[in-house]
Coordinates of C-alpha atoms in Angstrom, one line a residue:
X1 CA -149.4 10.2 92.8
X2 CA -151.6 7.6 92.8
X3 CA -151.0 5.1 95.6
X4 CA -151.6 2.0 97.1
X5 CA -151.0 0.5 100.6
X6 CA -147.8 -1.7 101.2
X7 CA -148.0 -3.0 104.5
X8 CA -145.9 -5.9 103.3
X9 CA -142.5 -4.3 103.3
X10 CA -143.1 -4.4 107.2
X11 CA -142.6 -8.4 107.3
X12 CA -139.6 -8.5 105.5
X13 CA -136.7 -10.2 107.2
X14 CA -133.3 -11.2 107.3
X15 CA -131.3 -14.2 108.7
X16 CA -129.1 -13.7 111.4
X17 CA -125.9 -14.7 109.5
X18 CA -127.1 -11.7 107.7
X19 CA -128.2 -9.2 109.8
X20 CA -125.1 -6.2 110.3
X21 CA -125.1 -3.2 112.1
X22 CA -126.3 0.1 110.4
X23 CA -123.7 3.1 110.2
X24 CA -126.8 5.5 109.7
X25 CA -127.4 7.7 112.1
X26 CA -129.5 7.0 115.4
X27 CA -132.4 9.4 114.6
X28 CA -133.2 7.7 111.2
X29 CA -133.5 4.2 112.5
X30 CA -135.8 4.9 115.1
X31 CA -138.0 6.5 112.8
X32 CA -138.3 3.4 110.9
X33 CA -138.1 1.1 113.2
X34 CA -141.0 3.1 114.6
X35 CA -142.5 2.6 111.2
X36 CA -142.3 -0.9 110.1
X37 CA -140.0 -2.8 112.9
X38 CA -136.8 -3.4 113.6
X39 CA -136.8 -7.0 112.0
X40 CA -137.7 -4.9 108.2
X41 CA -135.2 -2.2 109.3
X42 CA -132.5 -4.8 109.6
X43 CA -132.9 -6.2 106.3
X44 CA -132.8 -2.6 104.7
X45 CA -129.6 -1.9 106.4
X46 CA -128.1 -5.4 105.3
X47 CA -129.7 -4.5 101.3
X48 CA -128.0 -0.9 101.9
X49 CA -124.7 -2.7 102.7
X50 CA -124.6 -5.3 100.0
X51 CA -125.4 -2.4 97.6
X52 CA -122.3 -0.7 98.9
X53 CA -119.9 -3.7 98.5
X54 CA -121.2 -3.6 94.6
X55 CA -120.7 0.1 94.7
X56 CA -117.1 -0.2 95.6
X57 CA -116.2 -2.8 93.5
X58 CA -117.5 -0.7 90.3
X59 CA -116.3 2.6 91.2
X60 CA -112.7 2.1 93.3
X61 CA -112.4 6.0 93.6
X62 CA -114.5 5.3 96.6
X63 CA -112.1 3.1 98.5
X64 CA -112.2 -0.1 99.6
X65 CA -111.3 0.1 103.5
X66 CA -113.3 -0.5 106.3
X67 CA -114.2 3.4 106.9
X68 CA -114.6 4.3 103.0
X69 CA -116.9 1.1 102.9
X70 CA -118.9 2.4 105.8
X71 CA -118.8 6.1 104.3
X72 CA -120.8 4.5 101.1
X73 CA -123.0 2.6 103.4
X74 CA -124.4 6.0 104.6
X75 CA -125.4 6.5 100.8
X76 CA -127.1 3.4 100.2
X77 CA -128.2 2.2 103.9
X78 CA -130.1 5.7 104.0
X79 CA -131.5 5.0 100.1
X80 CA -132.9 1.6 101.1
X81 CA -134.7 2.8 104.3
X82 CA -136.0 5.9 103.4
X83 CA -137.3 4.4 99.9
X84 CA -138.9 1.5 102.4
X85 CA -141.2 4.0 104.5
X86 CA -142.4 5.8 101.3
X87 CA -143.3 2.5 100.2
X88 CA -145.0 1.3 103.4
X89 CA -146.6 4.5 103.7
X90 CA -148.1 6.8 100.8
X91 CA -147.9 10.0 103.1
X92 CA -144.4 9.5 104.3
X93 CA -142.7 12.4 103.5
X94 CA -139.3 11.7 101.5
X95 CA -136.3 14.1 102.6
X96 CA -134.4 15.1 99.3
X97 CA -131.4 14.1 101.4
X98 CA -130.4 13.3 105.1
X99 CA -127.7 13.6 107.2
X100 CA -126.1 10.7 106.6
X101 CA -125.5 11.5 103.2
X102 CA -124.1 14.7 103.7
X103 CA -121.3 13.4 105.6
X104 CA -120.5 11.1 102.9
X105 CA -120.5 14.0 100.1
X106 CA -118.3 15.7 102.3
X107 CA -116.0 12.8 102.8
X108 CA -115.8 12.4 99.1
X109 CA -115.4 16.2 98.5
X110 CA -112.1 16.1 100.7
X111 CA -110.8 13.1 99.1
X112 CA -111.5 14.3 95.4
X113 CA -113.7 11.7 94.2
X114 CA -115.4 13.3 91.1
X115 CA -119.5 14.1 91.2
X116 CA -120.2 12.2 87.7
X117 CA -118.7 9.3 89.7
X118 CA -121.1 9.9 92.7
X119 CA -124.0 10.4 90.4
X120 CA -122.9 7.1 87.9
X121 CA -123.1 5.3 91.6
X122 CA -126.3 7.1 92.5
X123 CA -127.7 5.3 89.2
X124 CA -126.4 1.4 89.7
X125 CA -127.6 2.2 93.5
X126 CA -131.0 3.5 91.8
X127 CA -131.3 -0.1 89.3
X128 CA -130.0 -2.6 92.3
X129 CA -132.7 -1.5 94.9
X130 CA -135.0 -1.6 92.9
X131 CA -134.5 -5.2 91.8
X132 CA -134.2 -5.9 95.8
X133 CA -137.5 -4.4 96.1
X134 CA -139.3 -5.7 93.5
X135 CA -138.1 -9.6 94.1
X136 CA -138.9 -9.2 97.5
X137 CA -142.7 -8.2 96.6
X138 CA -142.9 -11.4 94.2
X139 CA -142.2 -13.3 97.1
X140 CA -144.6 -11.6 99.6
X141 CA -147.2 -10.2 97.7
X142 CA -150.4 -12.5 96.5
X143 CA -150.0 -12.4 92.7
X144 CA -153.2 -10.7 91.7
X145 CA -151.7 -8.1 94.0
X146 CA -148.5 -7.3 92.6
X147 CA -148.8 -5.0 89.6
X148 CA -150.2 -2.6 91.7
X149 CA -147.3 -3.0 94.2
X150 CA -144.6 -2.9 91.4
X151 CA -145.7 0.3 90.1
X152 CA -145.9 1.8 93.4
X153 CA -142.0 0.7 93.7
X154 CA -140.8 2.3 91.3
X155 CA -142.8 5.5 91.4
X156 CA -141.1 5.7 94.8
X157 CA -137.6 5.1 93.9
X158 CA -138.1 7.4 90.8
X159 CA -139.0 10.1 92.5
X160 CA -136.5 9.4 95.4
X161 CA -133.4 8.9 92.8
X162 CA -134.7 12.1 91.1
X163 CA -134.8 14.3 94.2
X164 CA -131.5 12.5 95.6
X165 CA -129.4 12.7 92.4
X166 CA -130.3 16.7 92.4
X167 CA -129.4 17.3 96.1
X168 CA -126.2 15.5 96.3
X169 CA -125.0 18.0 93.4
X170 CA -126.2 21.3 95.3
X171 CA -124.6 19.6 98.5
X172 CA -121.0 18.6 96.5
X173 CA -121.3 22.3 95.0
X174 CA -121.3 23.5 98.8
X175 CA -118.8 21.6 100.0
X176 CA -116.6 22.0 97.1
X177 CA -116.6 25.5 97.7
X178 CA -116.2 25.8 101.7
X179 CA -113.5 22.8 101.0
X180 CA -111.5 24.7 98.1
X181 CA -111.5 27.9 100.8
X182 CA -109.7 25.9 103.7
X183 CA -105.7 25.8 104.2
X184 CA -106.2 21.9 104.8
X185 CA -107.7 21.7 101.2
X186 CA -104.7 24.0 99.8
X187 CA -102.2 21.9 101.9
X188 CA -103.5 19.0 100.4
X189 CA -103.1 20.4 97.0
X190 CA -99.5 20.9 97.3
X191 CA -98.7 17.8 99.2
X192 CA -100.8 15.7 96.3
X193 CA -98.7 18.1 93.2
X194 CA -95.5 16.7 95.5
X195 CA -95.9 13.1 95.9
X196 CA -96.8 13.1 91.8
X197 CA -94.1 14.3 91.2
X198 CA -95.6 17.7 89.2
X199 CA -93.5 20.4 89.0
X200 CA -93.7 22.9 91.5
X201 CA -91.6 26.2 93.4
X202 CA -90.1 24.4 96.1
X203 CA -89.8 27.9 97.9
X204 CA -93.7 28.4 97.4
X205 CA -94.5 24.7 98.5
X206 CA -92.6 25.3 101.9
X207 CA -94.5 28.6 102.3
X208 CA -97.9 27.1 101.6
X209 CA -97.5 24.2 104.1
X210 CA -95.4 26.2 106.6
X211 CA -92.7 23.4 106.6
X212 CA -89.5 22.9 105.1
X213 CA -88.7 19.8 102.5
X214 CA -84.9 20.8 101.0
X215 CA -82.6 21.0 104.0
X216 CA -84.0 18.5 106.4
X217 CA -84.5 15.0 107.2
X218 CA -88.2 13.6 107.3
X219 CA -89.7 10.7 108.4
X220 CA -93.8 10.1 107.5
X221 CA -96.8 8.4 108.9
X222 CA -100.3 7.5 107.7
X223 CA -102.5 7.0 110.1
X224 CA -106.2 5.7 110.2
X225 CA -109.5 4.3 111.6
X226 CA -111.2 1.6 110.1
X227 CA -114.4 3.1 111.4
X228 CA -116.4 6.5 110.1
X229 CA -117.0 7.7 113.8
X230 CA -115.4 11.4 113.4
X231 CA -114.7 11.6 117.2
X232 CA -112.8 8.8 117.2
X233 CA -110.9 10.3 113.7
X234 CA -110.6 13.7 115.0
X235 CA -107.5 12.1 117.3
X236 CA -105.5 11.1 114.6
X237 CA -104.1 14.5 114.4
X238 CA -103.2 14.3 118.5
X239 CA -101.5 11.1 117.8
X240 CA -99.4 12.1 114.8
X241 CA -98.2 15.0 116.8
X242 CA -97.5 13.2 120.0
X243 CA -95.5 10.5 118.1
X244 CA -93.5 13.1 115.9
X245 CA -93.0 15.9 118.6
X246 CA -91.5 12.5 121.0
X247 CA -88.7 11.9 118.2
X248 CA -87.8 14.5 117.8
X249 CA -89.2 16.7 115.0
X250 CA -89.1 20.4 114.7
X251 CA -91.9 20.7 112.0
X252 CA -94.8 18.7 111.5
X253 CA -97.1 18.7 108.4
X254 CA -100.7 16.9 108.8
X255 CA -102.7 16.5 105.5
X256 CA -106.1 15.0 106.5
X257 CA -107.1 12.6 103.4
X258 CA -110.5 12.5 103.9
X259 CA -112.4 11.7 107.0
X260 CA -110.9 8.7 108.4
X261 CA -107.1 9.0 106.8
X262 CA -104.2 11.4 107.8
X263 CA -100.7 11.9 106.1
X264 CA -97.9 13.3 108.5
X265 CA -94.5 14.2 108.3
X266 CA -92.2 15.6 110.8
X267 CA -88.8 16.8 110.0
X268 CA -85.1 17.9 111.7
X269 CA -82.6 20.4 109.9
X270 CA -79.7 18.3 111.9
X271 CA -79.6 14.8 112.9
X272 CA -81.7 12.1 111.6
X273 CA -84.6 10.7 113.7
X274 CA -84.1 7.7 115.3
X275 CA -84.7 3.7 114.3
X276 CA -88.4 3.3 116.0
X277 CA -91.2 5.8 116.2
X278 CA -93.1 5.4 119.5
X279 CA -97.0 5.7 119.0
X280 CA -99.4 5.9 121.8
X281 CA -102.8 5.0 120.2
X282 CA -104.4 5.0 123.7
X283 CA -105.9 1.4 124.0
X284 CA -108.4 2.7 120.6
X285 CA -108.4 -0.5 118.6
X286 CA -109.6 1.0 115.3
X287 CA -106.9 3.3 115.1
X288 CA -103.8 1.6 112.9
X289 CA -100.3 3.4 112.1
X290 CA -97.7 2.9 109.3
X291 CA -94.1 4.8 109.6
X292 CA -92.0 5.0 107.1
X293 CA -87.7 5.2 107.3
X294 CA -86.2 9.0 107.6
X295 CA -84.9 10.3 104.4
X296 CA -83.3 13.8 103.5
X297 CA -84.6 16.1 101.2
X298 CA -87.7 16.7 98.9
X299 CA -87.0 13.2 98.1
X300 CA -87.0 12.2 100.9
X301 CA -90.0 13.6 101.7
X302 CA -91.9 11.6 99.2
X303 CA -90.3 8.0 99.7
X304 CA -91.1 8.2 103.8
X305 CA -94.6 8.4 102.6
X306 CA -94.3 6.0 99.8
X307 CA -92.7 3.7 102.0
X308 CA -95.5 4.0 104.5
X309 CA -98.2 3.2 101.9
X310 CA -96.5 0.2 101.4
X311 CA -96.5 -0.7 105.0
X312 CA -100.0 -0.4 104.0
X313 CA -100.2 -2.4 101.7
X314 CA -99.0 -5.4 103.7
X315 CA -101.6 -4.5 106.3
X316 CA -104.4 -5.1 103.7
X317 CA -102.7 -8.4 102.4
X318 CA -102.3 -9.7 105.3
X319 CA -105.5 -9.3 108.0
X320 CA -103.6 -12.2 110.4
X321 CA -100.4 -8.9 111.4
X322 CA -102.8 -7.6 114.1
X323 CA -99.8 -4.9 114.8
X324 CA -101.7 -1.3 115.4
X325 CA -98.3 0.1 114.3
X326 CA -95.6 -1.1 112.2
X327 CA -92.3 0.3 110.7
X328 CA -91.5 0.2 107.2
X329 CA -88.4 -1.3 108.6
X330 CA -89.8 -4.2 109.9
X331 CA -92.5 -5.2 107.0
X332 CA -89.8 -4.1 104.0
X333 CA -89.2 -8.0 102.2
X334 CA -92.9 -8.8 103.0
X335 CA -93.6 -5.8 101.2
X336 CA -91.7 -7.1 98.3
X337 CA -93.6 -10.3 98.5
X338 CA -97.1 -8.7 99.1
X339 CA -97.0 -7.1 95.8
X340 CA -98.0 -10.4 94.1
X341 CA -99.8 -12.9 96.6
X342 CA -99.7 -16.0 94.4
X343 CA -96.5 -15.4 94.4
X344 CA -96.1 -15.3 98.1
X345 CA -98.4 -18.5 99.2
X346 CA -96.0 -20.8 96.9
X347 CA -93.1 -19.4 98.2
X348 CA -95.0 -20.2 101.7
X349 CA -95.6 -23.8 100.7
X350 CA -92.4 -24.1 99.1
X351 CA -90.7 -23.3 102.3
X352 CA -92.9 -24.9 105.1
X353 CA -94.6 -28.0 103.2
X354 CA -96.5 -30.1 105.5
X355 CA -95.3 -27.1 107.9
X356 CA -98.3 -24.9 106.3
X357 CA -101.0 -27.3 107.1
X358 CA -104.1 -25.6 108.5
X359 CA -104.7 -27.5 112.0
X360 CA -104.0 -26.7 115.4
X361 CA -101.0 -29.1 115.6
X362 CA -99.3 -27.6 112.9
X363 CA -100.1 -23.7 114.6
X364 CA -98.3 -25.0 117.3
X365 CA -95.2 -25.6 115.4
X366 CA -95.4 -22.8 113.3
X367 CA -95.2 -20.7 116.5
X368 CA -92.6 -22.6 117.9
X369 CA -90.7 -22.3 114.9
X370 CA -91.1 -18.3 115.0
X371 CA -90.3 -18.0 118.7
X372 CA -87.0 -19.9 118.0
X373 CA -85.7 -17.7 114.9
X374 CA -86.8 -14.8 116.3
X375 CA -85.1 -15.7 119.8
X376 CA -81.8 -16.6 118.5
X377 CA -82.2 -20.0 117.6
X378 CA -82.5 -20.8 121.8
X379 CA -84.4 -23.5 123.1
X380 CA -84.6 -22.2 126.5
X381 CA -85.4 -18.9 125.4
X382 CA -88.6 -20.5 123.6
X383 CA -89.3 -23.0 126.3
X384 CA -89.4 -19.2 128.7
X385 CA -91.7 -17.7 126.5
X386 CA -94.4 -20.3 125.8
X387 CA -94.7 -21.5 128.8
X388 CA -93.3 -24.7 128.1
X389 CA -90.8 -27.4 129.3
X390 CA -87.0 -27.4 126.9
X391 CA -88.0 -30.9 126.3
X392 CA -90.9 -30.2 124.4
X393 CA -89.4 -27.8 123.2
X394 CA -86.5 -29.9 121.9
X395 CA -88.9 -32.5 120.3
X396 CA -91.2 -29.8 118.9
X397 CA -88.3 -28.5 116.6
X398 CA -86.8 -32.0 115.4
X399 CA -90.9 -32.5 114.3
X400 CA -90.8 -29.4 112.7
X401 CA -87.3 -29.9 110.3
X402 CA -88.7 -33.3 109.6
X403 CA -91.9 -31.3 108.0
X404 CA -89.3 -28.5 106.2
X405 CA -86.9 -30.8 105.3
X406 CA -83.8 -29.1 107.0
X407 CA -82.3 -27.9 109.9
X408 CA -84.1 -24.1 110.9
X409 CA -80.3 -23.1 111.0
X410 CA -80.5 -23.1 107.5
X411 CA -82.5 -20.7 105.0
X412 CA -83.6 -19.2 108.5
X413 CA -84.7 -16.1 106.8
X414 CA -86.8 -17.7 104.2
X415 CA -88.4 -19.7 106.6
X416 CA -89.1 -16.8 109.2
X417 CA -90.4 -14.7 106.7
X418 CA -92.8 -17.9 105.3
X419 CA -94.0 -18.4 108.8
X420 CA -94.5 -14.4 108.8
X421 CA -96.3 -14.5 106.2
X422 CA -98.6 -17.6 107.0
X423 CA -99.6 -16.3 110.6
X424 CA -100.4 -13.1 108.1
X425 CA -102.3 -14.6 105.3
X426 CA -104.3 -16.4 108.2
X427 CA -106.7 -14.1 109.6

């Protein structure tokens, strides 16, 4: 292939509002950064992740969350670097594919995202980097210079896209079929046929996942990381257990959905578990845990988990509940209200008014407000826990029913759960 040198791609840069840290692995960037700098190595890995934001927004199979994100920045962040040094050097050797993509085929095998879905992503990635690269030479290459330089582009990212493309299906067509050969990928299987609802032999579903669903009460979790570090994920099964085994539960089922996700149940033939589930997450700050009520029965079985996913939900609507664990229990009318968030911020500013303002005044309030509904409408008790005088106390709350327009003795639940959901909304 006929080529010409590129030494440009070795001044790109990015600005520091822009400049993100890579999720590729530690060997790759020091090769590059050996190569052409750590300064044109950043703005690869911050190209690689704006390619992945497009990605997921196109193709939702692929998740939106923090670690599914990240799992589809190995894809392109690896694309955009390794496509760089081919450019900047003619005798760079291109891998077909690296490591870092072959953790995220594997994440997608486990999670059942399709291969034309990979390979229709593999194709936008192919088009978008590209256009990065070739707008990028316009601006740094002299003009007599650039035709030569454009060519060399995109003989380099046709050849890489080709070679790519035909790797990640020899690499899905592995996984698939060490996957499809594991009892987690034939638990997962049943436990997917159950929570749709399919119809199944209840008798051969409790054989398959060595755990009984008719005669027993069950309460379910879903735990996660919003990072795609598998050390760190590879606790989520110790956690589940810990937590399940401490209420109580005889059985437990884990389903690992994906890398970075885990379904559990636990069950009890008797009793039914208690109110709260008590989860150690061991100071890790990326790990978060929803727990649904205890139900009875197959049914049972499925609405725990359904009503953990929407527990879920309300995490992702609202960033400002910083809770690592929540109950079901505890998040069930802003769950109602989540499902619709127009919906939810006038039903905020219909209840709060001037209350809702965004300055540190009215934050003040708000809490104040909060601490005195949730502390049985006692001034002394709020005065305890902020750390202030009654008095100010006192003159904080007749401030705040002159901004709501009533007493907080009345509609005290729609105002508690408006001030939930503004602290929520308000990341």
């Amino acid at each position: 292939m006929a080529t010409v040198e590129a030494r440009w791609v070795s001044q790109l840069k990015v600005s520091d509002s822009k400049r993100v840290q890579s999720v590729c692995s530690t060997e790759l960037l020091e090769l590059a950064a050996g190569q052409v700098g750590w300064e044109a190595l950043d703005w690869a890995v911050a190209v690689g992740k704006e390619l992945a934001q497009r990605c997921v927004e196109i193709f939702p199979e692929f998740g939106d969350r923090p670690a599914q994100v990240a799992t589809v920045r190995l894809g392109t962040e690896s694309g955009a670097i390794i496509t760089m040094l081919a450019i900047d050097g003619h005798d760079f050797q291109m891998p077909e594919i690296n490591d870092d993509t072959v953790r995220a085929v594997q994440e997608w095998v486990q999670r059942g995202v399709s291969l034309l879905t990979i390979w229709a992503a593999v194709r936008k990635g192919h088009q978008w980097l590209a256009d990065e690269y070739m707008h990028a030479c316009m601006e740094m290459v002299p003009a007599e210079e650039q035709p030569g330089q454009l060519q060399l582009i995109s003989q380099v990212l046709l050849r890489f896209i080709d070679r790519f493309s035909d790797a990640i299906g020899r690499e899905y067509e592995t996984e698939y079929g060490r996957w499809m050969t594991t009892t987690a990928a034939a638990r997962e299987q049943v436990v997917r046929a159950l929570l749709g609802r399919e119809e199944y032999d209840l008798s051969s579903a409790e054989k398959e996942l060595q755990y009984s669903l008719a005669h027993s009460h069950h309460i379910g979790l879903i735990l996660w990381s919003d990072t795609n570090d598998l050390r760190r994920n590879s606790r989520l099964n110790k956690i589940a257990d810990t937590a399940l085994r401490a209420c109580g539960a005889e059985q437990i089922l884990l389903v690992p959905h994906g890398q970075s996700t885990l379904y559990a149940w636990g069950n009890r033939p008797r009793s039914p578990f208690p109110l709260h589930v008590d989860v150690d997450l061991d100071g890790d700050a990326a790990v978060r845990v929803v727990i649904g009520r205890a139900h009875e029965g197959l049914a049972g079985f499925i609405r725990t988990h359904i009503e953990a996913q929407q527990a879920r939900v309300v995490l992702d609507a609202l960033p400002g509940l910083r809770k690592r664990s929540v109950d079901f229990a505890d998040v069930h009318l802003l769950s109602v209200l989540a499902q619709d968030m127009e919906k939810a911020r006038g039903f905020l500013e219909a209840e709060l008014g001037e209350l809702a303002a965004d300055d540190p005044q009215s934050l003040t309030l708000r809490q104040t407000a909060e601490a005195y509904l949730r502390l049985k409408h006692s001034p002394l008790a709020v005065a305890n826990e902020l750390y202030v005088v009654r008095n100010t106390v006192i003159y904080r709350l007749k401030k705040i029913e002159q901004l709501i327009g009533h007493s907080l003795d009345e509609r005290a639940l729609e105002t508690w759960t408006a001030l939930v959901l503004k602290d929520g909304i308000t990341a």
